[in-house]
Short mmCIF file of C-alpha atoms in Angstrom, two decimals:
data_model
loop_
_atom_site.label_atom_id
_atom_site.label_comp_id
_atom_site.label_asym_id
_atom_site.label_seq_id
_atom_site.Cartn_x
_atom_site.Cartn_y
_atom_site.Cartn_z
CA VAL A 1 17.86 0.92 11.85
CA THR A 2 19.99 2.50 9.13
CA GLU A 3 22.64 5.14 9.77
CA SER A 4 20.15 7.84 8.75
CA GLY A 5 17.65 6.55 11.32
CA VAL A 6 15.27 5.04 8.77
CA LEU A 7 13.72 1.79 9.87
CA ASN A 8 14.22 -1.21 7.61
CA THR A 9 10.87 -2.83 8.24
CA THR A 10 11.39 -6.04 6.26
CA GLY A 11 14.85 -7.30 7.23
CA LYS A 12 15.27 -8.67 3.71
CA SER A 13 15.78 -6.94 0.38
CA ASP A 14 13.90 -9.49 -1.69
CA LYS A 15 10.81 -7.72 -3.01
CA ILE A 16 10.17 -6.34 -6.48
CA TRP A 17 8.68 -2.86 -6.57
CA VAL A 18 6.58 -1.45 -9.42
CA LEU A 19 4.80 1.91 -9.34
CA TRP A 20 1.70 3.20 -11.08
CA LEU A 21 0.47 6.18 -9.13
CA GLN A 22 -3.15 5.86 -10.30
CA GLY A 23 -3.40 2.15 -9.44
CA GLU A 24 -3.61 -1.01 -11.54
CA SER A 25 -7.18 -0.39 -12.70
CA GLN A 26 -5.98 2.79 -14.43
CA MET A 27 -3.01 1.20 -16.20
CA PRO A 28 -2.94 1.51 -20.00
CA LEU A 29 -2.33 -1.66 -22.01
CA ILE A 30 1.48 -1.45 -22.32
CA PRO A 31 2.24 -0.91 -18.60
CA GLN A 32 -0.27 -3.67 -17.79
CA MET A 33 1.53 -6.04 -20.16
CA CYS A 34 4.85 -5.08 -18.58
CA LEU A 35 3.49 -5.65 -15.07
CA ASN A 36 2.19 -9.07 -16.11
CA SER A 37 5.62 -9.96 -17.50
CA ILE A 38 7.29 -8.93 -14.23
CA ARG A 39 4.86 -11.04 -12.23
CA LYS A 40 5.41 -13.98 -14.58
CA HIS A 41 9.20 -13.78 -14.37
CA SER A 42 9.60 -12.74 -10.72
CA ASN A 43 11.18 -16.14 -9.96
CA GLY A 44 9.32 -16.52 -6.69
CA HIS A 45 9.84 -12.97 -5.43
CA GLU A 46 6.86 -10.95 -4.28
CA VAL A 47 5.87 -8.22 -6.73
CA ILE A 48 4.29 -5.20 -5.04
CA LEU A 49 2.46 -2.68 -7.19
CA LEU A 50 2.47 0.69 -5.48
CA SER A 51 -0.02 3.49 -5.99
CA MET A 52 -1.06 6.59 -4.10
CA ASP A 53 -3.68 4.40 -2.38
CA ASN A 54 -1.26 1.94 -0.73
CA LEU A 55 1.95 3.95 -0.63
CA HIS A 56 1.56 4.72 3.07
CA GLU A 57 1.86 1.01 3.88
CA TYR A 58 5.44 0.81 2.58
CA CYS A 59 6.99 4.27 2.60
CA PRO A 60 5.03 7.05 4.26
CA LEU A 61 5.98 10.43 2.81
CA SER A 62 6.06 13.76 4.61
CA ASP A 63 3.17 16.20 4.30
CA ARG A 64 5.57 18.60 2.58
CA ILE A 65 6.38 16.10 -0.19
CA LEU A 66 2.72 15.18 -0.64
CA ASN A 67 1.69 18.84 -0.82
CA LEU A 68 4.44 19.67 -3.32
CA TYR A 69 3.22 16.79 -5.46
CA LYS A 70 -0.43 17.81 -5.11
CA ASN A 71 0.42 21.40 -6.10
CA GLY A 72 2.40 20.32 -9.16
CA ASN A 73 5.85 21.34 -7.88
CA ILE A 74 6.90 17.69 -7.94
CA THR A 75 6.01 15.90 -11.18
CA PRO A 76 4.90 12.25 -11.30
CA ALA A 77 8.34 11.29 -12.69
CA HIS A 78 10.15 12.88 -9.78
CA MET A 79 7.62 11.63 -7.25
CA SER A 80 8.69 8.25 -8.58
CA ASP A 81 12.33 9.12 -7.76
CA ILE A 82 11.40 10.04 -4.19
CA ILE A 83 9.36 6.86 -3.70
CA ARG A 84 12.14 4.74 -5.23
CA VAL A 85 14.78 6.15 -2.90
CA GLU A 86 12.52 5.86 0.14
CA LEU A 87 11.69 2.23 -0.65
CA LEU A 88 15.28 1.17 -1.28
CA CYS A 89 16.39 2.80 1.96
CA ARG A 90 13.58 1.36 4.07
CA HIS A 91 13.25 -2.08 2.50
CA GLY A 92 15.77 -2.55 -0.29
CA GLY A 93 14.74 -4.74 -3.18
CA PHE A 94 14.41 -4.51 -6.94
CA TRP A 95 12.84 -1.40 -8.46
CA ILE A 96 11.52 -2.03 -11.97
CA ASP A 97 9.73 0.69 -13.91
CA SER A 98 6.23 -0.12 -15.08
CA THR A 99 7.32 0.11 -18.72
CA VAL A 100 9.98 -2.62 -18.50
CA TYR A 101 8.94 -5.86 -20.18
CA LEU A 102 10.66 -9.08 -19.09
CA THR A 103 11.01 -12.19 -21.24
CA SER A 104 12.84 -14.49 -18.82
CA ASP A 105 13.07 -15.08 -15.08
CA ILE A 106 15.05 -12.65 -12.93
CA PRO A 107 18.19 -14.49 -11.76
CA LYS A 108 18.21 -15.30 -8.05
CA SER A 109 21.83 -14.14 -7.86
CA ILE A 110 20.77 -10.51 -8.33
CA PHE A 111 19.15 -10.54 -4.88
CA GLU A 112 22.44 -11.61 -3.30
CA LYS A 113 24.30 -8.49 -4.44
CA GLU A 114 24.66 -5.10 -2.75
CA ILE A 115 23.59 -3.34 -5.94
CA TYR A 116 22.69 -4.36 -9.46
CA SER A 117 21.42 -2.46 -12.48
CA MET A 118 21.47 -2.32 -16.25
CA LYS A 119 24.94 -1.45 -17.56
CA SER A 120 26.39 -0.87 -21.00
CA GLU A 121 29.38 0.73 -22.64
CA PRO A 122 29.20 4.54 -22.46
CA GLU A 123 27.19 6.06 -25.29
CA GLY A 124 25.49 9.42 -25.54
CA LEU A 125 25.47 12.26 -23.03
CA TYR A 126 24.17 10.39 -20.00
CA VAL A 127 24.92 11.49 -16.45
CA SER A 128 25.35 7.85 -15.50
CA GLU A 129 27.73 7.19 -18.39
CA CYS A 130 25.59 4.03 -18.76
CA ARG A 131 27.00 2.59 -15.50
CA TRP A 132 23.49 2.11 -14.10
CA ALA A 133 19.85 2.67 -15.08
CA GLY A 134 17.56 4.13 -12.45
CA PHE A 135 14.52 2.55 -14.10
CA CYS A 136 15.74 -0.94 -13.23
CA ILE A 137 17.89 -1.14 -10.11
CA PHE A 138 18.34 -3.52 -7.19
CA MET A 139 19.83 -2.41 -3.89
CA LYS A 140 20.07 -3.83 -0.40
CA SER A 141 18.73 -1.54 2.30
CA SER A 142 21.97 -2.07 4.22
CA PHE A 143 24.10 -0.78 1.34
CA ILE A 144 25.55 2.65 2.09
CA LEU A 145 24.23 4.14 -1.16
CA SER A 146 20.62 3.74 -0.05
CA ASP A 147 21.28 5.98 2.97
CA MET A 148 23.27 8.50 0.95
CA LEU A 149 20.57 8.88 -1.71
CA HIS A 150 17.84 9.13 0.90
CA ASP A 151 19.67 11.85 2.83
CA MET A 152 20.61 13.89 -0.24
CA LEU A 153 17.24 13.75 -2.00
CA LEU A 154 15.14 14.41 1.09
CA ARG A 155 17.38 17.27 2.16
CA TYR A 156 17.00 18.76 -1.30
CA TRP A 157 13.21 18.72 -1.12
CA ASP A 158 13.28 20.01 2.47
CA LYS A 159 14.86 23.21 1.15
CA GLN A 160 13.65 23.51 -2.43
CA ASP A 161 10.21 23.84 -4.00
CA TRP A 162 11.21 23.05 -7.59
CA LEU A 163 13.46 20.51 -9.25
CA ILE A 164 16.80 21.80 -10.49
CA ASP A 165 17.34 19.04 -13.07
CA TYR A 166 15.28 16.16 -14.49
CA PHE A 167 18.16 13.72 -13.93
CA ILE A 168 18.73 14.63 -10.29
CA LEU A 169 18.74 10.98 -9.17
CA ASP A 170 21.55 10.13 -11.59
CA TYR A 171 23.51 13.17 -10.40
CA LEU A 172 23.11 12.07 -6.78
CA ILE A 173 24.29 8.53 -7.53
CA ASP A 174 27.28 10.00 -9.37
CA ILE A 175 28.08 12.27 -6.40
CA ALA A 176 27.87 9.30 -4.05
CA ALA A 177 30.23 7.28 -6.25
CA LYS A 178 32.73 10.14 -6.24
CA LYS A 179 32.54 10.54 -2.47
CA SER A 180 32.54 6.86 -1.49
CA LYS A 181 35.00 4.26 -2.73
CA THR A 182 32.61 1.58 -1.49
CA VAL A 183 29.88 2.88 -3.76
CA ALA A 184 32.24 3.37 -6.70
CA ASP A 185 33.67 -0.14 -6.37
CA ALA A 186 30.19 -1.67 -6.15
CA ILE A 187 29.00 0.17 -9.26
CA ASN A 188 32.18 -0.73 -11.13
CA SER A 189 31.66 -4.39 -10.22
CA ILE A 190 28.31 -4.55 -12.03
CA PRO A 191 28.94 -6.58 -15.19
CA TYR A 192 28.12 -5.21 -18.62
CA ASN A 193 24.77 -6.84 -19.25
CA ASN A 194 22.83 -4.81 -21.82
CA CYS A 195 25.32 -3.75 -24.45
CA HIS A 196 22.95 -1.63 -26.55
CA LEU A 197 20.63 -0.43 -23.82
CA HIS A 198 20.77 3.25 -24.85
CA ASN A 199 21.28 2.72 -28.57
CA LYS A 200 17.84 3.18 -30.12
CA ALA A 201 18.92 1.64 -33.42
CA LEU A 202 20.27 -1.54 -31.83
CA ALA A 203 18.42 -1.91 -28.55
CA ARG A 204 16.01 -4.78 -28.13
CA SER A 205 12.44 -4.08 -27.19
CA THR A 206 12.97 -5.98 -23.95
CA ILE A 207 15.43 -5.71 -21.08
CA ILE A 208 17.85 -8.55 -20.55
CA LEU A 209 18.62 -9.31 -16.91
CA MET A 210 21.92 -11.11 -16.49
CA ALA A 211 23.96 -11.57 -13.35
CA LYS A 212 27.37 -13.09 -12.79
#
């Protein structure tokens, strides 16, 4: 059981999580191609595609969250944030957005780390300062950041009916890094691995996953 009382039901943080709320049969061509690439390059790790139909099997959400989503207060993008945080806290593992296309196997070494994400030199006005990318992030369930994000995000939605900022997840990670040296050190230890990730003129069409 984690410090926040959330049960880690798997014991290992070795799964790959992908989300398409409407289910695989409703995926457009590009997300389907991306999903196929993730399955192809999973390097032996189980890839679980989540949807509203099977979500309850992995991270049951409160009636309040589900109702806010149903009523339009929580958008699909921010429902994804909530699901991501809930999954990483309960199970850990590698969250990869359904629009990330892989061209090579995910290194095994990523699953041995406390946290791993895309990282590049700072460019543009990003909350993360390019130190991480929420659309492609690995985290162990035992890592303190998973608890911190879970507590902060769920407390926010317990009290609020509308989102204050689109990039709330990045703000919460930044807050955690400022409050916890453990979190800051772990984020700082992530190697630069996608130098032009946020540079539209130079970025590749695919994500490079490198671990040291």
